[in-house]
Amino acid sequence: DTGVSQNPRHKITKRGQNVTFRCDPISEHNRLYWYRQTLGQGPEFLTYFQNEAQLEKSRLLSDRFSAERPKGSFSTLEIQRTEQGDSAMYLCASSLVAGQGGAEAFFGQGTRLTVV
Amino acid sequence: TQLLEQSPQFLSIQEGENLTVYCNSSSVFSSLQWYRQEPGEGPVLLVTVVTGGEVKKLKRLTFQFGDARKDSSLHITAAQPGDTGLYLCAGVIQGAQKLVFGQGTRLTINP
């Protein structure tokens, strides 16, 4: 297994355009997280999935953001009508969780988004 | 509101010195992880602690989980320039599901 894979690694887009990022988690992992990270800060939680179910979405996340995990495997994060403030590193992580509580998460290399 | 407070946020020391980074919360965590992140890369997991009072060692790094599972520390002995990076603590609050992060400690070890 090659770990968590994110594509693309870098994306430059014009303000107002839509962008979509993909995350392929570690194959047997049932939980998948999306985070956003700006320079010098810790990752900020966006949303997470347990299998194909989206269980929580940050209240800080505007309606322009949507995420899917249709078959409980890979996930996509779409940002519509991008704004300059969306420029950040978008991180995906996966973990194997049984029962209640969390488990250690493994991260991909991230997608660096620049909105110009 | 930051659920996990890390301190210090920035630390610059000389090679060979010791240091401690703290991660504090008013919430109880079912587990807590420490990550290290290089510029332009995703965080890399260093250790997971789950039991109050637990101590884990990874070469020159010592991780401790507080007895009440509300805080943790990372101690580095004889720091080396290769230890330079962003150190992040993260955890799952007891009874919750999502993994939350502290704001990170930017560590610079000068040769």
mmCIF file of C-alpha atoms in Angstrom:
data_model
loop_
_atom_site.group_PDB
_atom_site.id
_atom_site.type_symbol
_atom_site.label_atom_id
_atom_site.label_comp_id
_atom_site.label_asym_id
_atom_site.label_seq_id
_atom_site.Cartn_x
_atom_site.Cartn_y
_atom_site.Cartn_z
ATOM 1 C CA ASP A 1 0.000 0.000 0.000
ATOM 2 C CA THR A 2 1.384 3.396 -0.968
ATOM 3 C CA GLY A 3 -0.437 5.374 1.710
ATOM 4 C CA VAL A 4 -2.866 8.227 1.245
ATOM 5 C CA SER A 5 -2.699 9.777 -2.196
ATOM 6 C CA GLN A 6 -3.929 13.246 -3.132
ATOM 7 C CA ASN A 7 -4.276 14.760 -6.566
ATOM 8 C CA PRO A 8 -3.367 17.196 -7.842
ATOM 9 C CA ARG A 9 -0.405 18.285 -5.686
ATOM 10 C CA HIS A 10 -0.745 21.865 -6.867
ATOM 11 C CA LYS A 11 -3.617 23.805 -8.400
ATOM 12 C CA ILE A 12 -3.648 27.406 -9.579
ATOM 13 C CA THR A 13 -7.034 28.746 -10.526
ATOM 14 C CA LYS A 14 -8.673 32.047 -11.298
ATOM 15 C CA ARG A 15 -11.116 33.522 -8.834
ATOM 16 C CA GLY A 16 -14.634 32.357 -9.572
ATOM 17 C CA GLN A 17 -13.638 29.026 -11.075
ATOM 18 C CA ASN A 18 -14.584 25.659 -9.603
ATOM 19 C CA VAL A 19 -11.945 23.171 -8.492
ATOM 20 C CA THR A 20 -12.096 19.529 -7.452
ATOM 21 C CA PHE A 21 -9.531 17.592 -5.471
ATOM 22 C CA ARG A 22 -9.274 13.837 -5.091
ATOM 23 C CA CYS A 23 -8.124 11.721 -2.162
ATOM 24 C CA ASP A 24 -7.415 7.995 -2.260
ATOM 25 C CA PRO A 25 -7.147 6.697 1.310
ATOM 26 C CA ILE A 26 -5.293 3.651 2.569
ATOM 27 C CA SER A 27 -7.348 0.795 1.171
ATOM 28 C CA GLU A 28 -8.711 -0.807 4.349
ATOM 29 C CA HIS A 29 -9.375 2.495 6.158
ATOM 30 C CA ASN A 30 -13.017 3.273 6.826
ATOM 31 C CA ARG A 31 -12.661 6.881 7.981
ATOM 32 C CA LEU A 32 -11.587 9.791 5.806
ATOM 33 C CA TYR A 33 -10.949 13.390 6.866
ATOM 34 C CA TRP A 34 -10.495 16.640 4.984
ATOM 35 C CA TYR A 35 -8.565 19.533 6.506
ATOM 36 C CA ARG A 36 -7.461 22.975 5.366
ATOM 37 C CA GLN A 37 -4.161 24.459 6.464
ATOM 38 C CA THR A 38 -2.860 27.963 5.990
ATOM 39 C CA LEU A 39 0.755 28.978 6.408
ATOM 40 C CA GLY A 40 2.051 28.592 9.936
ATOM 41 C CA GLN A 41 -1.189 27.187 11.330
ATOM 42 C CA GLY A 42 -2.372 23.745 12.325
ATOM 43 C CA PRO A 43 -4.810 21.849 10.101
ATOM 44 C CA GLU A 44 -8.405 23.066 10.391
ATOM 45 C CA PHE A 45 -11.105 20.403 10.308
ATOM 46 C CA LEU A 46 -13.468 20.572 7.325
ATOM 47 C CA THR A 47 -15.397 17.302 7.227
ATOM 48 C CA TYR A 48 -15.120 13.569 7.695
ATOM 49 C CA PHE A 49 -16.657 10.349 6.397
ATOM 50 C CA GLN A 50 -17.239 6.980 7.966
ATOM 51 C CA ASN A 51 -17.352 4.701 4.936
ATOM 52 C CA GLU A 52 -19.618 6.581 2.488
ATOM 53 C CA ALA A 53 -21.508 8.559 5.134
ATOM 54 C CA GLN A 54 -20.520 12.175 5.748
ATOM 55 C CA LEU A 55 -20.833 12.398 9.534
ATOM 56 C CA GLU A 56 -19.788 15.956 10.253
ATOM 57 C CA LYS A 57 -19.126 19.154 8.380
ATOM 58 C CA SER A 58 -17.472 22.170 9.967
ATOM 59 C CA ARG A 59 -19.771 25.120 10.569
ATOM 60 C CA LEU A 60 -16.966 27.292 9.242
ATOM 61 C CA LEU A 61 -17.363 25.648 5.847
ATOM 62 C CA SER A 62 -19.360 27.711 3.394
ATOM 63 C CA ASP A 63 -21.921 26.237 1.031
ATOM 64 C CA ARG A 64 -19.373 26.577 -1.765
ATOM 65 C CA PHE A 65 -17.569 23.553 -0.364
ATOM 66 C CA SER A 66 -18.857 20.040 -0.889
ATOM 67 C CA ALA A 67 -17.313 16.633 -0.356
ATOM 68 C CA GLU A 68 -18.317 13.161 -1.427
ATOM 69 C CA ARG A 69 -17.189 9.628 -0.845
ATOM 70 C CA PRO A 70 -19.619 7.738 -3.069
ATOM 71 C CA LYS A 71 -18.420 4.163 -2.635
ATOM 72 C CA GLY A 72 -16.657 4.497 0.670
ATOM 73 C CA SER A 73 -13.281 4.489 -1.019
ATOM 74 C CA PHE A 74 -11.888 7.633 -2.670
ATOM 75 C CA SER A 75 -13.245 11.073 -1.852
ATOM 76 C CA THR A 76 -13.544 14.355 -3.705
ATOM 77 C CA LEU A 77 -13.629 17.893 -2.352
ATOM 78 C CA GLU A 78 -15.132 20.538 -4.609
ATOM 79 C CA ILE A 79 -14.907 24.276 -4.139
ATOM 80 C CA GLN A 80 -17.281 26.324 -6.250
ATOM 81 C CA ARG A 81 -16.748 29.976 -7.203
ATOM 82 C CA THR A 82 -13.301 30.059 -5.627
ATOM 83 C CA GLU A 83 -12.182 33.137 -3.700
ATOM 84 C CA GLN A 84 -8.681 34.304 -2.865
ATOM 85 C CA GLY A 85 -9.318 33.365 0.753
ATOM 86 C CA ASP A 86 -9.640 29.738 -0.317
ATOM 87 C CA SER A 87 -5.913 29.628 -1.058
ATOM 88 C CA ALA A 88 -4.479 27.032 1.315
ATOM 89 C CA MET A 89 -3.143 23.499 1.591
ATOM 90 C CA TYR A 90 -5.978 20.961 1.544
ATOM 91 C CA LEU A 91 -5.099 17.798 3.410
ATOM 92 C CA CYS A 92 -6.756 14.410 3.388
ATOM 93 C CA ALA A 93 -6.246 11.760 6.040
ATOM 94 C CA SER A 94 -7.569 8.270 6.637
ATOM 95 C CA SER A 95 -7.798 5.947 9.605
ATOM 96 C CA LEU A 96 -9.153 2.560 10.594
ATOM 97 C CA VAL A 97 -11.736 2.932 13.322
ATOM 98 C CA ALA A 98 -13.612 0.215 15.164
ATOM 99 C CA GLY A 99 -16.376 1.205 17.532
ATOM 100 C CA GLN A 100 -16.436 4.546 19.289
ATOM 101 C CA GLY A 101 -13.627 7.008 19.413
ATOM 102 C CA GLY A 102 -10.915 7.812 16.937
ATOM 103 C CA ALA A 103 -7.713 6.293 15.758
ATOM 104 C CA GLU A 104 -4.440 7.569 14.448
ATOM 105 C CA ALA A 105 -4.778 9.205 11.079
ATOM 106 C CA PHE A 106 -2.370 9.056 8.167
ATOM 107 C CA PHE A 107 -2.105 12.015 5.866
ATOM 108 C CA GLY A 108 -1.562 12.525 2.191
ATOM 109 C CA GLN A 109 0.894 15.078 0.853
ATOM 110 C CA GLY A 110 -1.841 17.636 0.348
ATOM 111 C CA THR A 111 -3.097 19.762 -2.513
ATOM 112 C CA ARG A 112 -1.786 23.324 -2.560
ATOM 113 C CA LEU A 113 -4.489 25.629 -3.969
ATOM 114 C CA THR A 114 -3.664 29.125 -5.148
ATOM 115 C CA VAL A 115 -6.519 31.365 -6.247
ATOM 116 C CA VAL A 116 -5.394 34.323 -8.341
ATOM 117 C CA THR B 1 -11.927 28.516 20.198
ATOM 118 C CA GLN B 2 -8.846 26.312 20.002
ATOM 119 C CA LEU B 3 -9.563 22.932 21.581
ATOM 120 C CA LEU B 4 -5.864 22.120 21.803
ATOM 121 C CA GLU B 5 -3.416 24.847 22.805
ATOM 122 C CA GLN B 6 0.211 24.302 21.937
ATOM 123 C CA SER B 7 3.092 26.189 23.478
ATOM 124 C CA PRO B 8 5.374 27.650 22.553
ATOM 125 C CA GLN B 9 4.214 28.467 19.045
ATOM 126 C CA PHE B 10 7.785 29.224 17.961
ATOM 127 C CA LEU B 11 11.036 27.895 19.377
ATOM 128 C CA SER B 12 14.557 28.454 18.115
ATOM 129 C CA ILE B 13 17.419 26.799 19.983
ATOM 130 C CA GLN B 14 20.970 25.667 19.451
ATOM 131 C CA GLU B 15 21.978 22.156 18.486
ATOM 132 C CA GLY B 16 22.505 19.968 21.541
ATOM 133 C CA GLU B 17 19.968 21.709 23.766
ATOM 134 C CA ASN B 18 16.889 20.065 25.219
ATOM 135 C CA LEU B 19 13.352 21.313 24.726
ATOM 136 C CA THR B 20 9.772 20.582 25.674
ATOM 137 C CA VAL B 21 6.613 21.366 23.733
ATOM 138 C CA TYR B 22 3.250 21.359 25.471
ATOM 139 C CA CYS B 23 -0.247 20.549 24.296
ATOM 140 C CA ASN B 24 -3.080 21.483 26.654
ATOM 141 C CA SER B 25 -6.854 21.292 26.682
ATOM 142 C CA SER B 26 -9.782 21.579 29.048
ATOM 143 C CA SER B 27 -11.303 18.515 27.361
ATOM 144 C CA VAL B 28 -10.558 14.849 27.967
ATOM 145 C CA PHE B 29 -9.173 13.004 24.972
ATOM 146 C CA SER B 30 -9.614 9.328 24.177
ATOM 147 C CA SER B 31 -6.352 9.428 22.252
ATOM 148 C CA LEU B 32 -3.745 11.953 21.308
ATOM 149 C CA GLN B 33 -1.256 11.974 18.495
ATOM 150 C CA TRP B 34 1.895 13.940 17.698
ATOM 151 C CA TYR B 35 2.798 14.730 14.111
ATOM 152 C CA ARG B 36 5.737 16.393 12.413
ATOM 153 C CA GLN B 37 5.289 18.355 9.217
ATOM 154 C CA GLU B 38 7.827 19.573 6.686
ATOM 155 C CA PRO B 39 7.072 22.565 4.409
ATOM 156 C CA GLY B 40 4.831 21.602 1.501
ATOM 157 C CA GLU B 41 4.153 18.112 2.838
ATOM 158 C CA GLY B 42 1.432 16.462 4.879
ATOM 159 C CA PRO B 43 1.861 15.742 8.596
ATOM 160 C CA VAL B 44 3.686 12.520 9.453
ATOM 161 C CA LEU B 45 2.533 10.571 12.490
ATOM 162 C CA LEU B 46 5.168 10.222 15.228
ATOM 163 C CA VAL B 47 3.262 8.589 18.069
ATOM 164 C CA THR B 48 -0.164 7.853 19.549
ATOM 165 C CA VAL B 49 -0.882 7.826 23.285
ATOM 166 C CA VAL B 50 -4.114 6.487 24.707
ATOM 167 C CA THR B 51 -3.632 5.805 28.434
ATOM 168 C CA GLY B 52 -3.421 8.512 31.093
ATOM 169 C CA GLY B 53 0.170 8.825 32.306
ATOM 170 C CA GLU B 54 1.524 6.920 29.326
ATOM 171 C CA VAL B 55 5.095 7.655 28.255
ATOM 172 C CA LYS B 56 6.475 6.669 24.864
ATOM 173 C CA LYS B 57 9.980 7.123 23.550
ATOM 174 C CA LEU B 58 11.102 7.458 19.972
ATOM 175 C CA LYS B 59 14.905 7.755 19.944
ATOM 176 C CA ARG B 60 15.576 11.223 21.434
ATOM 177 C CA LEU B 61 11.880 12.107 21.579
ATOM 178 C CA THR B 62 9.804 11.406 24.696
ATOM 179 C CA PHE B 63 6.030 11.776 24.626
ATOM 180 C CA GLN B 64 3.833 11.881 27.706
ATOM 181 C CA PHE B 65 0.064 11.820 28.073
ATOM 182 C CA GLY B 66 -1.265 13.565 31.186
ATOM 183 C CA ASP B 67 -2.876 11.497 33.913
ATOM 184 C CA ALA B 68 -6.259 13.120 33.234
ATOM 185 C CA ARG B 69 -5.823 12.757 29.452
ATOM 186 C CA LYS B 70 -6.220 16.514 28.965
ATOM 187 C CA ASP B 71 -2.634 17.368 28.099
ATOM 188 C CA SER B 72 0.525 16.017 26.557
ATOM 189 C CA SER B 73 4.163 16.952 26.174
ATOM 190 C CA LEU B 74 6.927 16.264 23.709
ATOM 191 C CA HIS B 75 10.488 16.411 25.010
ATOM 192 C CA ILE B 76 13.483 16.345 22.691
ATOM 193 C CA THR B 77 16.911 15.589 24.093
ATOM 194 C CA ALA B 78 20.063 16.894 22.436
ATOM 195 C CA ALA B 79 18.196 18.519 19.558
ATOM 196 C CA GLN B 80 19.704 18.269 16.086
ATOM 197 C CA PRO B 81 19.145 20.403 12.970
ATOM 198 C CA GLY B 82 17.228 17.493 11.462
ATOM 199 C CA ASP B 83 14.589 17.957 14.172
ATOM 200 C CA THR B 84 13.586 21.270 12.603
ATOM 201 C CA GLY B 85 9.929 21.312 11.569
ATOM 202 C CA LEU B 86 6.347 21.986 12.574
ATOM 203 C CA TYR B 87 5.213 19.767 15.439
ATOM 204 C CA LEU B 88 1.472 19.237 15.775
ATOM 205 C CA CYS B 89 -0.568 17.609 18.480
ATOM 206 C CA ALA B 90 -3.972 16.221 17.583
ATOM 207 C CA GLY B 91 -6.600 14.252 19.402
ATOM 208 C CA VAL B 92 -10.080 12.841 19.540
ATOM 209 C CA ILE B 93 -12.210 14.254 22.338
ATOM 210 C CA GLN B 94 -13.774 11.534 24.459
ATOM 211 C CA GLY B 95 -17.246 10.765 23.144
ATOM 212 C CA ALA B 96 -16.610 12.525 19.858
ATOM 213 C CA GLN B 97 -15.302 11.244 16.570
ATOM 214 C CA LYS B 98 -13.342 13.882 14.733
ATOM 215 C CA LEU B 99 -9.620 14.517 15.027
ATOM 216 C CA VAL B 100 -8.749 18.091 16.038
ATOM 217 C CA PHE B 101 -5.370 19.796 15.893
ATOM 218 C CA GLY B 102 -3.421 22.308 17.880
ATOM 219 C CA GLN B 103 -1.966 25.312 16.080
ATOM 220 C CA GLY B 104 1.484 23.772 15.993
ATOM 221 C CA THR B 105 4.961 24.562 17.287
ATOM 222 C CA ARG B 106 7.486 25.768 14.752
ATOM 223 C CA LEU B 107 10.846 24.388 15.906
ATOM 224 C CA THR B 108 14.171 25.557 14.521
ATOM 225 C CA ILE B 109 17.412 23.934 15.588
ATOM 226 C CA ASN B 110 20.442 26.013 14.730
ATOM 227 C CA PRO B 111 23.766 24.266 14.041
#
